[in-house]
Coordinates of C-alpha atoms in Angstrom, one line a residue:
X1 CA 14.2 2.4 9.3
X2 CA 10.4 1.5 8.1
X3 CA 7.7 4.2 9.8
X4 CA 4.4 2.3 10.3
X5 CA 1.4 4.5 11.3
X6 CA -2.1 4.1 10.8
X7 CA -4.5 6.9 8.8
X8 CA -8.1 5.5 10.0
X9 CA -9.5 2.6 11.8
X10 CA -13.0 0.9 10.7
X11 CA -15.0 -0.2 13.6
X12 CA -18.6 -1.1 14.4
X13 CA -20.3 0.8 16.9
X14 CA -21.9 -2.1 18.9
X15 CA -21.3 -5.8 18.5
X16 CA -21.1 -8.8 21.3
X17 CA -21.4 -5.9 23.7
X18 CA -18.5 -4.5 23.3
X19 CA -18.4 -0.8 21.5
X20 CA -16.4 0.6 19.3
X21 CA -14.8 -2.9 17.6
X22 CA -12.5 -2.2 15.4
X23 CA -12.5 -4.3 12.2
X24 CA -9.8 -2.7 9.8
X25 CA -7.0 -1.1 10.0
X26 CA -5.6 1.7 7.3
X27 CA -1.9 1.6 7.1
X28 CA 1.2 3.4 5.9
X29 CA 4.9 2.1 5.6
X30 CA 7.3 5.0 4.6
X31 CA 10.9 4.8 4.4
X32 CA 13.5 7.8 3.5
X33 CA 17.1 6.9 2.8
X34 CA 18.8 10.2 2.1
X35 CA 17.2 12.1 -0.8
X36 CA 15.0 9.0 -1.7
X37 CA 12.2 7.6 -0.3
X38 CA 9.4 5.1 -0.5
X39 CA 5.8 4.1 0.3
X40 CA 3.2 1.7 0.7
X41 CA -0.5 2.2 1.6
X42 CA -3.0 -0.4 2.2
X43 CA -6.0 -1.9 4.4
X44 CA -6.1 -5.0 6.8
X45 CA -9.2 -7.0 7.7
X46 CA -8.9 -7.8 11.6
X47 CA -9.9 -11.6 12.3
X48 CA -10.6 -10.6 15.8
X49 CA -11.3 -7.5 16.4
X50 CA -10.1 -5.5 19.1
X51 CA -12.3 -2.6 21.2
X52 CA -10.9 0.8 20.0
X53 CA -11.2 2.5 23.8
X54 CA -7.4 3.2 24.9
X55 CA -6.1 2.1 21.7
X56 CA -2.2 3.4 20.6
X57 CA -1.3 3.7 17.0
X58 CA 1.4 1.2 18.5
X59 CA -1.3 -1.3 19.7
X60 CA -2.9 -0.6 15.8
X61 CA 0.3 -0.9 13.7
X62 CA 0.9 -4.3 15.7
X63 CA -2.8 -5.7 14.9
X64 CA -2.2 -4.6 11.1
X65 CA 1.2 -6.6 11.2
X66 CA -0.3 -9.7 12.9
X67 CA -3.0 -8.9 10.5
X68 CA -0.5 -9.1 7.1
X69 CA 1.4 -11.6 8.5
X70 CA 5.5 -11.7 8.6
X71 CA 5.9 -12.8 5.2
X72 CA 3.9 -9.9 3.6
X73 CA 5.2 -7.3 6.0
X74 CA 8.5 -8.2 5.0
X75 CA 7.2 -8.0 2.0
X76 CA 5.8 -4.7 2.0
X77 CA 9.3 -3.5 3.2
X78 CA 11.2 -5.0 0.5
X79 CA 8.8 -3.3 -2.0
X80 CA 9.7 0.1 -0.7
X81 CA 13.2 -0.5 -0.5
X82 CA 13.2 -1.3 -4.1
X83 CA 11.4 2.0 -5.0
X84 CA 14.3 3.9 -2.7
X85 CA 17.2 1.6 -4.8
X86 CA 14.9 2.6 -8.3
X87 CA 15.5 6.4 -7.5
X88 CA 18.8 6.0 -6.3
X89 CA 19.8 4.4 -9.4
X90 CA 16.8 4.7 -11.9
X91 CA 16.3 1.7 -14.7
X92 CA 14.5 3.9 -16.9
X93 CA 13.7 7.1 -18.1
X94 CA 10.9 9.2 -20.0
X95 CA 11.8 12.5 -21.9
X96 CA 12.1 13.8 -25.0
X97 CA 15.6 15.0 -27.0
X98 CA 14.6 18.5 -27.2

């Protein structure tokens, strides 16, 4: 199961006279499959912004997602899958003989 949370919100303090607009949102989508796990960090301009007063880290995550659109959220998620599937059965190596 992908775990969407948001590390920060960018807003302006005053604008239309609303306060407190928030204009981006700073994401994380985190996966863990047994031993293996994956990641994705990133930020999302808002088209229109919302008022931060009362706002959830639900009502955020769904703003960046509406934000990113269905094709690149399932994007995202396919990304970090692949990391998890490249750990649990790596492609490549580094190392030396000795």
């Amino acid at each position: 199961m992908f775990n969407w949370t948001v590390s920060a919100m960018d807003y302006t303090v005053s604008q239309d006279g609303h306060t407190n607009v928030v204009n981006t949102v700073h994401w994380r989508c985190s996966k863990t499959d047994g031993d293996h796990s994956g990641s994705s960090y990133g930020t999302v301009g808002l088209e229109a912004p919302g008022e931060s007063d009362d706002i959830t880290e639900s009502t955020a995550v769904g703003w960046a997602k509406a934000a990113l659109g269905d094709e690149q959220v399932s994007s995202i998620e396919a990304a970090i899958d692949a990391q998890i599937a490249e750990q649990a059965n790596p492609t490549s190596g580094t190392g030396v003989s000795w």
